Coordinates of C-alpha atoms and ligand atoms in Angstrom, one line a residue:
X1 CA -24.7 9.7 31.3
X2 CA -22.3 11.9 28.1
X3 CA -25.5 11.1 26.0
X4 CA -27.3 13.3 28.7
X5 CA -25.1 15.7 29.0
X6 CA -24.2 16.5 24.6
X7 CA -28.6 15.8 24.9
X8 CA -28.4 19.3 27.5
X9 CA -25.8 20.7 25.5
X10 CA -27.7 20.4 22.1
X11 CA -31.2 22.3 23.9
X12 CA -32.3 18.5 23.1
X13 CA -35.4 17.2 25.8
X14 CA -36.1 13.7 27.0
X15 CA -38.5 11.4 27.1
X16 CA -42.1 13.6 28.3
X17 CA -45.9 12.3 29.6
X18 CA -46.4 13.8 26.5
X19 CA -44.1 11.4 24.0
X20 CA -41.8 13.8 22.9
X21 CA -39.3 12.0 22.7
X22 CA -34.9 12.4 21.8
X23 CA -34.2 14.6 18.6
X24 CA -35.4 12.8 16.0
X25 CA -38.2 12.1 18.0
X26 CA -38.8 8.3 17.3
X27 CA -36.4 6.1 18.2
X28 CA -37.4 6.5 22.8
X29 CA -41.0 6.1 22.1
X30 CA -43.1 5.5 25.1
X31 CA -43.6 1.9 24.7
X32 CA -46.6 1.2 26.7
X33 CA -49.3 2.9 26.2
X34 CA -52.1 4.2 29.4
X35 CA -54.8 2.1 28.7
X36 CA -58.7 2.8 29.8
X37 CA -61.3 1.2 30.2
X38 CA -65.3 2.2 29.0
X39 CA -65.7 4.3 32.9
X40 CA -62.7 6.3 32.5
X41 CA -63.3 7.3 28.8
X42 CA -66.8 7.3 29.0
X43 CA -66.9 6.5 24.9
X44 CA -70.7 5.7 23.3
X45 CA -70.7 2.0 22.3
X46 CA -74.0 3.9 20.0
X47 CA -71.5 6.5 18.2
X48 CA -69.2 3.9 16.4
X49 CA -70.3 3.2 13.0
X50 CA -71.1 -1.1 13.2
X51 CA -68.9 -1.9 10.5
X52 CA -65.6 -0.2 12.0
X53 CA -66.9 -2.6 14.7
X54 CA -67.3 -5.7 11.9
X55 CA -64.1 -4.9 10.2
X56 CA -62.2 -5.2 14.0
X57 CA -64.2 -7.7 14.9
X58 CA -63.4 -10.1 12.3
X59 CA -59.2 -8.9 12.0
X60 CA -59.2 -10.1 15.5
X61 CA -61.2 -13.5 15.4
X62 CA -58.5 -14.4 12.3
X63 CA -55.8 -13.6 14.6
X64 CA -55.1 -9.9 14.3
X65 CA -54.5 -7.0 16.7
X66 CA -57.5 -4.3 14.9
X67 CA -58.4 -0.9 16.7
X68 CA -60.0 2.3 15.6
X69 CA -57.4 5.0 15.2
X70 CA -56.7 8.8 14.6
X71 CA -59.6 11.2 14.0
X72 CA -62.9 8.4 15.1
X73 CA -61.8 7.9 18.6
X74 CA -60.4 11.9 18.8
X75 CA -63.8 12.7 18.0
X76 CA -65.5 9.6 19.7
X77 CA -64.2 11.0 23.0
X78 CA -64.8 14.5 22.0
X79 CA -68.7 13.1 22.3
X80 CA -68.9 13.6 18.5
X81 CA -70.1 11.3 15.8
X82 CA -66.9 10.5 13.4
X83 CA -68.0 11.0 10.2
X84 CA -65.7 8.1 9.1
X85 CA -63.3 5.5 11.2
X86 CA -60.1 3.6 10.4
X87 CA -59.1 0.7 11.4
X88 CA -55.2 -0.1 12.8
X89 CA -53.9 -3.6 12.2
X90 CA -51.0 -5.9 12.6
X91 CA -52.0 -7.9 9.5
X92 CA -50.5 -6.9 6.0
X93 CA -52.4 -5.3 3.2
X94 CA -53.0 -8.8 1.5
X95 CA -54.1 -10.5 4.8
X96 CA -56.3 -7.8 5.5
X97 CA -57.3 -7.7 1.6
X98 CA -58.5 -11.8 2.3
X99 CA -60.5 -11.3 4.7
X100 CA -63.0 -8.9 3.2
X101 CA -65.4 -9.2 0.1
X102 CA -65.2 -5.8 -1.1
X103 CA -61.7 -4.9 -0.1
X104 CA -58.8 -3.3 -2.7
X105 CA -55.4 -2.3 -1.7
X106 CA -55.5 1.3 -2.4
X107 CA -51.2 2.3 -3.2
X108 CA -51.0 5.7 -2.9
X109 CA -48.0 7.3 -0.2
X110 CA -48.3 4.1 2.0
X111 CA -50.7 1.1 0.5
X112 CA -53.8 1.1 2.6
X113 CA -57.2 -1.2 2.6
X114 CA -60.4 0.5 1.9
X115 CA -62.8 -2.6 2.8
X116 CA -66.4 -1.7 1.4
X117 CA -70.1 -1.7 3.1
X118 CA -72.2 -0.6 0.0
X119 CA -71.2 3.3 0.2
X120 CA -69.1 3.0 3.7
X121 CA -65.7 3.1 3.5
X122 CA -63.4 1.9 6.3
X123 CA -60.2 2.5 5.6
X124 CA -58.0 -0.3 7.2
X125 CA -54.1 0.7 7.8
X126 CA -50.7 -1.9 9.1
X127 CA -49.1 -0.9 12.3
X128 CA -46.3 1.4 10.9
X129 CA -43.1 1.1 12.1
X130 CA -39.8 3.3 13.1
X131 CA -38.9 5.3 10.1
X132 CA -35.6 4.3 8.8
X133 CA -32.7 6.9 8.6
X134 CA -32.3 6.0 5.3
X135 CA -35.7 6.8 4.5
X136 CA -35.6 8.4 1.0
X137 CA -36.2 12.2 1.5
X138 CA -36.2 15.8 -0.4
X139 CA -34.0 18.2 -0.4
X140 CA -35.6 19.9 2.5
X141 CA -36.1 16.9 4.9
X142 CA -39.4 16.3 3.2
X143 CA -39.6 12.1 3.5
X144 CA -40.7 10.7 -0.1
X145 CA -41.4 6.6 0.7
X146 CA -41.8 5.4 3.8
X147 CA -43.2 2.0 4.0
X148 CA -42.3 -0.4 6.4
X149 CA -44.5 -2.3 8.9
X150 CA -44.1 -2.2 12.7
X151 CA -45.2 -2.3 15.6
X152 CA -48.5 -0.5 17.7
X153 CA -46.3 2.0 19.6
X154 CA -43.9 2.6 16.8
X155 CA -47.3 3.5 14.8
X156 CA -48.3 5.7 17.3
X157 CA -45.0 7.8 17.5
X158 CA -45.6 8.4 13.8
X159 CA -49.0 9.7 14.1
X160 CA -49.0 13.8 13.7
X161 CA -50.3 14.7 16.9
X162 CA -51.1 13.4 21.0
X163 CA -55.2 13.6 20.3
X164 CA -54.8 11.2 16.9
X165 CA -52.7 8.2 18.2
X166 CA -55.3 6.9 20.5
X167 CA -56.6 3.6 19.2
X168 CA -59.8 2.3 20.3
X169 CA -61.2 -1.7 20.6
X170 CA -64.7 -1.9 20.6
X171 CA -64.5 -5.3 21.8
X172 CA -63.2 -4.3 25.3
X173 CA -64.0 -0.9 25.3
X174 CA -60.6 0.0 25.9
X175 CA -58.8 3.5 25.0
X176 CA -54.8 2.7 24.4
X177 CA -52.9 6.2 24.7
X178 CA -49.5 5.8 23.9
X179 CA -48.7 10.3 24.0
X180 CA -50.5 11.6 26.8
X181 CA -54.0 12.5 23.9
X182 CA -56.2 11.9 27.2
X183 CA -54.6 14.8 28.8
X184 CA -54.6 17.3 26.2
X185 CA -58.2 16.1 24.8
X186 CA -59.1 17.5 28.1
X187 CA -56.9 20.5 28.0
X188 CA -58.5 20.7 24.2
X189 CA -54.4 21.1 23.2
X190 CA -52.8 20.6 20.1
X191 CA -49.6 19.0 20.7
X192 CA -47.5 17.7 17.8
X193 CA -45.7 14.5 18.3
X194 CA -41.9 14.4 18.6
X195 CA -39.4 17.1 17.5
X196 CA -41.9 20.0 15.7
X197 CA -39.6 21.3 13.4
X198 CA -38.6 17.9 12.4
X199 CA -41.8 16.4 12.0
X200 CA -42.7 19.8 10.0
X201 CA -40.0 18.5 8.3
X202 CA -40.5 15.2 7.2
X203 CA -44.2 16.6 6.3
X204 CA -45.1 19.9 6.0
X205 CA -48.9 19.6 5.0
X206 CA -49.1 18.9 9.0
X207 CA -48.6 22.5 10.0
X208 CA -52.3 23.2 7.3
X209 CA -54.2 19.5 9.5
X210 CA -52.3 21.4 12.7
X211 CA -54.5 24.5 11.2
X212 CA -57.3 22.5 10.7
X213 CA -57.8 20.7 14.1
X214 CA -57.3 23.8 15.8
X215 CA -60.3 25.8 14.1
X216 CA -62.3 22.3 13.8
X217 CA -61.9 21.6 17.2
X218 CA -61.7 24.9 18.5
X219 CA -58.6 23.6 21.0
X220 CA -55.4 25.5 21.4
X221 CA -52.1 25.0 19.8
X222 CA -48.9 24.5 22.2
X223 CA -46.8 26.9 22.3
X224 CA -43.4 24.6 20.9
X225 CA -46.1 23.1 18.4
X226 CA -46.7 26.9 17.0
X227 CA -43.7 28.4 17.4
X228 CA -41.5 26.6 14.8
X229 CA -44.8 27.4 12.0
X230 CA -44.4 30.9 10.4
X231 CA -40.5 30.6 9.6
X232 CA -40.7 26.6 9.2
X233 CA -44.0 28.1 6.9
X234 CA -42.6 28.1 3.2
X235 CA -41.8 23.7 3.0
X236 CA -45.4 24.0 2.0
X237 CA -44.4 24.7 -1.6
X238 CA -42.3 21.7 -2.2
X239 CA -44.7 19.3 -1.9
X240 CA -46.9 17.9 -4.8
X241 CA -50.0 20.5 -5.5
X242 CA -52.0 17.6 -5.3
X243 CA -51.6 17.0 -1.7
X244 CA -52.3 20.2 -0.8
X245 CA -55.1 20.8 -2.4
X246 CA -57.1 17.6 -0.5
X247 CA -55.4 19.2 2.7
X248 CA -57.4 22.3 1.3
X249 CA -60.6 20.9 0.3
X250 CA -60.5 19.2 3.7
X251 CA -60.0 22.4 5.6
X252 CA -62.9 24.4 3.6
X253 CA -65.3 21.6 3.8
X254 CA -64.6 21.0 7.6
X255 CA -67.7 23.0 8.2
X256 CA -65.7 25.3 10.4
X257 CA -64.0 27.1 6.6
X258 CA -64.0 30.7 7.9
X259 CA -62.3 29.7 11.3
X260 CA -60.0 27.8 8.9
X261 CA -58.9 30.5 6.5
X262 CA -59.0 33.2 9.4
X263 CA -56.1 30.6 11.7
X264 CA -54.6 30.4 8.5
X265 CA -54.2 33.9 8.1
X266 CA -53.2 34.2 11.9
X267 CA -50.1 31.3 12.2
X268 CA -48.6 33.4 9.0
X269 CA -49.4 30.4 6.8
X270 CA -51.8 31.8 4.0
X271 CA -48.8 34.1 2.2
X272 CA -48.1 32.9 -0.7
X273 CA -48.3 29.2 -0.2
X274 CA -51.4 28.4 -2.2
X275 CA -52.4 31.2 -4.8
X276 CA -56.0 30.4 -4.3
X277 CA -55.7 30.9 -0.6
X278 CA -54.0 34.8 -1.8
X279 CA -57.2 35.3 -3.7
X280 CA -59.7 34.3 -1.8
X281 CA -57.8 36.3 0.9
X282 CA -56.7 39.1 -0.1
X283 CA -60.0 40.5 -2.6
X284 CA -61.5 42.8 -0.6
X285 CA -64.2 43.3 -3.6
X286 CA -65.4 39.5 -3.3
X287 CA -64.6 39.0 0.2
X288 CA -68.8 39.6 1.6
X289 CA -68.8 37.5 -1.5
X290 CA -66.6 34.2 0.0
X291 CA -67.8 35.1 3.3
X292 CA -71.7 34.7 2.6
X293 CA -70.1 31.8 0.5
X294 CA -67.8 29.7 3.2
X295 CA -70.9 30.9 5.9
X296 CA -73.2 28.7 3.2
X297 CA -70.8 25.8 3.2
X298 CA -70.0 25.6 6.8
X299 CA -73.6 26.2 7.3
X300 CA -74.5 22.7 5.1
X301 CA -71.9 20.7 6.6
X302 CA -73.1 21.3 9.7
X303 CA -76.6 20.1 8.6
X304 CA -74.7 16.9 7.5
X305 CA -75.8 18.0 3.8
X306 CA -73.6 17.4 0.9
X307 CA -71.3 20.3 -0.3
X308 CA -69.9 20.1 -4.0
X309 CA -66.3 20.8 -4.2
X310 CA -67.4 22.4 -7.9
X311 CA -69.6 24.9 -6.0
X312 CA -67.5 25.7 -3.3
X313 CA -64.0 26.8 -6.2
X314 CA -66.4 28.7 -8.0
X315 CA -67.7 30.4 -5.4
X316 CA -63.7 30.5 -4.3
X317 CA -62.8 32.3 -8.0
X318 CA -65.5 34.0 -8.7
X319 CA -64.6 37.8 -8.2
X320 CA -61.5 37.4 -9.9
X321 CA -64.1 35.2 -12.9
X322 CA -65.7 38.9 -12.6
X323 CA -62.7 41.0 -13.0
X324 CA -61.6 39.5 -16.4
X325 CA -64.7 39.2 -17.4
X326 CA -64.6 43.0 -17.4
X327 CA -61.9 43.3 -19.1
X328 CA -62.6 40.6 -22.4
X329 CA -66.0 42.8 -22.2
X330 CA -64.4 46.5 -22.1
X331 CA -61.8 44.9 -24.7
X332 CA -64.5 44.9 -26.9
X333 CA -65.8 41.1 -26.4
X334 CA -69.3 40.4 -26.8
X335 CA -70.9 39.3 -23.2
X336 CA -70.6 35.5 -23.7
X337 CA -67.6 34.8 -25.3
X338 CA -65.9 37.1 -22.9
X339 CA -66.6 35.1 -19.7
X340 CA -65.6 31.6 -21.0
X341 CA -62.0 33.4 -21.8
X342 CA -62.5 34.5 -18.4
X343 CA -63.7 31.5 -17.1
X344 CA -60.2 29.9 -18.9
X345 CA -57.5 32.3 -17.6
X346 CA -58.8 31.2 -13.9
X347 CA -58.9 27.6 -14.4
X348 CA -56.3 27.8 -16.4
X349 CA -53.8 29.7 -13.5
X350 CA -56.0 27.9 -11.0
X351 CA -55.7 24.3 -11.9
X352 CA -52.1 24.2 -12.5
X353 CA -51.2 25.9 -9.7
X354 CA -54.1 23.8 -7.6
X355 CA -53.9 20.4 -9.5
X356 CA -57.6 20.9 -9.5
X357 CA -58.8 18.3 -11.0
X358 CA -60.9 18.2 -14.0
X359 CA -64.5 17.6 -13.1
X360 CA -64.1 20.1 -10.2
X361 CA -62.5 22.5 -13.2
X362 CA -66.0 21.5 -15.7
X363 CA -68.6 21.8 -12.7
X364 CA -67.2 25.2 -11.5
X365 CA -67.1 26.1 -15.9
X366 CA -71.3 25.2 -15.5
X367 CA -71.6 27.3 -12.5
X368 CA -70.4 30.7 -14.1
X369 CA -71.7 30.1 -18.0
X370 CA -75.3 29.8 -16.3
X371 CA -75.2 32.5 -14.9
X372 CA -75.7 35.4 -17.9
X373 CA -78.7 32.8 -18.8
X374 CA -80.4 33.4 -15.9
X375 CA -80.7 37.1 -17.8
X376 CA -82.9 36.0 -20.4
X377 CA -86.2 36.1 -18.9
X378 CA -88.5 36.2 -22.0
X379 CA -89.5 32.5 -24.3
X380 CA -88.4 29.8 -23.8
X381 CA -85.0 30.2 -21.9
X382 CA -86.2 30.5 -18.9
X383 CA -88.3 26.8 -19.5
X384 CA -85.3 25.4 -21.1
X385 CA -82.9 26.5 -17.9
X386 CA -85.5 24.3 -16.0
X387 CA -84.6 20.9 -17.9
X388 CA -80.5 22.0 -16.9
X389 CA -79.4 19.6 -14.8
X390 CA -77.4 21.7 -12.5
X391 CA -80.2 24.2 -12.2
X392 CA -79.5 24.0 -8.1
X393 CA -76.2 24.9 -8.3
X394 CA -76.3 27.5 -10.7
X395 CA -79.7 28.9 -8.7
X396 CA -78.0 28.8 -5.5
X397 CA -75.2 30.6 -6.8
X398 CA -77.0 33.4 -8.5
X399 CA -78.9 33.4 -5.0
X400 CA -75.4 33.9 -3.5
X401 CA -75.0 36.8 -5.8
X402 CA -77.9 39.0 -4.8
X403 CA -77.2 38.3 -1.3
X404 CA -73.5 39.7 -1.3
X405 CA -75.2 42.8 -2.9
X406 CA -73.4 42.2 -6.9
X407 CA -77.0 41.6 -8.3
X408 CA -80.3 43.1 -7.5
X409 CA -82.3 40.7 -5.1
X410 CA -85.4 41.5 -7.3
X411 CA -83.3 38.5 -10.1
X412 CA -83.4 35.8 -7.5
X413 CA -85.9 36.8 -5.9
X414 CA -87.9 36.4 -10.1
X415 CA -86.1 33.1 -10.6
X416 CA -87.4 31.2 -6.9
X417 CA -91.2 32.1 -8.1
X418 CA -90.5 30.3 -11.7
X419 CA -88.9 27.5 -10.2
X420 CA -91.6 27.1 -7.7
X421 CA -95.0 28.6 -9.9
X422 CA -97.7 26.7 -11.8
X423 CA -97.8 27.3 -15.3
X424 CA -100.1 30.7 -14.9
X425 CA -97.6 31.4 -12.2
X426 CA -95.1 31.5 -14.8
X427 CA -96.5 33.0 -17.6
X428 CA -97.3 36.0 -15.3
X429 CA -93.3 36.2 -14.9
X430 CA -92.6 36.6 -17.8
X431 CA -94.5 39.0 -18.8
X432 CA -93.0 41.4 -16.3
X433 CA -90.6 43.8 -17.6
X434 CA -87.1 42.9 -15.9
X435 CA -85.8 45.4 -13.9
X436 CA -82.1 44.5 -13.7
X437 CA -79.8 42.9 -15.5
X438 CA -77.5 39.5 -14.4
X439 CA -73.8 40.5 -14.5
X440 CA -74.4 44.6 -14.7
X441 CA -71.3 45.7 -12.9
X442 CA -72.2 48.2 -9.8
X443 CA -71.0 51.6 -11.9
X444 CA -68.5 52.6 -9.3
X445 CA -66.7 49.2 -9.8
X446 CA -66.6 49.7 -13.6
X447 CA -63.4 50.5 -14.9
X448 CA -62.2 52.5 -18.3
X449 CA -62.1 50.5 -21.5
X450 CA -59.0 49.5 -22.0
X451 CA -58.8 49.8 -25.7
X452 CA -55.6 46.9 -26.8
X453 CA -55.1 45.0 -29.5
X454 CA -54.5 42.3 -27.6
X455 CA -57.8 40.0 -26.8
X456 CA -56.4 38.8 -23.6
X457 CA -56.4 42.1 -21.5
X458 CA -54.0 42.1 -18.1
X459 CA -56.4 42.6 -15.0
X460 CA -55.1 42.6 -11.2
X461 CA -55.5 39.0 -10.5
X462 CA -53.2 38.3 -13.6
X463 CA -50.2 39.8 -13.0
Ligands
ATP501 P1 -60.9 14.0 10.4 O1 -61.8 13.9 11.0 O2 -60.4 15.5 9.2 O3 -60.7 13.0 9.4 P2 -57.8 11.9 11.2 O4 -57.5 13.0 12.2 O5 -58.8 11.2 10.9 O6 -59.7 14.0 11.0 P3 -57.0 11.7 8.7 O7 -56.4 13.3 8.1 O8 -58.0 11.2 8.0 O9 -57.5 12.4 9.3 O10 -56.2 11.0 9.1 C1 -56.6 9.6 9.6 C2 -55.2 9.3 10.9 O11 -53.6 9.2 10.1 C3 -55.1 10.5 11.9 O12 -55.9 10.8 13.1 C4 -53.3 10.8 12.2 O13 -53.6 9.4 13.4 C5 -53.0 10.1 10.4 N1 -52.2 11.6 10.0 C6 -53.1 11.3 8.8 N2 -52.0 12.9 8.6 C7 -50.7 12.1 9.1 C8 -50.0 13.3 9.2 N3 -49.2 14.4 7.6 N4 -48.6 13.1 9.8 C9 -48.9 11.7 11.2 N5 -49.7 11.5 11.1 C10 -50.9 10.9 10.1
MG502 MG1 -60.3 10.3 9.3

């Protein structure tokens, strides 16, 4: 009674159907899930991965509990084929590993097991227990390590959103719903489990996840889930860059990149948080290029084609490179070395800020470095380009530059004809005098040369 009174004074909510719990958002979890049979949830078993079924079945045959969980259940309920499947179980990582031929324990923030079937990967996690009060946190309350195992209902309360906290058992075709996820799916609502402020403090990346899911699923964000975001957004600064980068990559490769970026802006999440996003969202010159690049990426993802992060980031940062390239040339550097210096500058800044992996960085450099080579449309040079293993990426990038109006369409058309043409056609093309030059910046965008002894000129983006 007294407890209830204190809660009332503090304005802390009681347990509700949505699983909102006490001030910790953890200790008063709803222990009994709503159980839905096949007729109620309507999941099409044909959309379920056979490998995920193999994993749950094997675990169950060995006396463990095992369910498909998280985003896969959410997508199945929405009638969408999930792109990957996660399994949750009460078996420990060691116990899981023993049951499968190709299983690897991955010790990132939480220990999980990767079970491989050819190229297909099923991620298996052990139910996680209620977060301990003494779990180590940083000075802002971000949980640093918390790897205790627990009961299924405890696992459910630690998941991020109600729609991500459902469990599907393929053998009985039942869905266990602990936090009103089904109702929220029907209402197309994203609702965080527990007290939003506390959940964002524990893990600020959840703010980026809300945005990604809202844009991708076209769901609305529940008012209480949304409210603290603009105030708490700066907490993302304290998250390790590599983790923010992973989330950004998911966002950009979700097939709804443009919608996600617009939503980030709407929620006040883009500013000053990620240097790359500032560049992308606030560069008037490159806006058309970036918009096209993202539309292109979204289209590829939706068609089930692969998207290379290197190509994506090369596109997002191209206008920063262009600007620096121009500045180096204006400072007296020759075109090709100037491009390399510009690429170095951009990669150095972004590699630190974004934890860009080395491989992505070198892919980006390759794509950029090929651009002036498209300019050489005489002699042996174009034939050498045909042998370049990265031609496809470089050429696609060239076409984006044409489509954005940065360079003349004629260059893209010439290369399309050259790549597709037979020998006679190629000889004919080589005899045409090129009209436009690649890398030529339209007169209006040219700057006055800056005279300086410093080899590294300052540009807006480097200030
Ligand atoms: P996607 O379709 O992008 O894979 P997803 O929901 O499966 O979406 P994952 O990152 O694969 O997202 O995470 C799997 C599940 O793990 C989530 O559905 C959620 O239940 C839980 N989860 C992931 N990240 C967090 C987090 N930061 N906090 C709490 N739970 C999380
Ligand atoms: Mg997933």
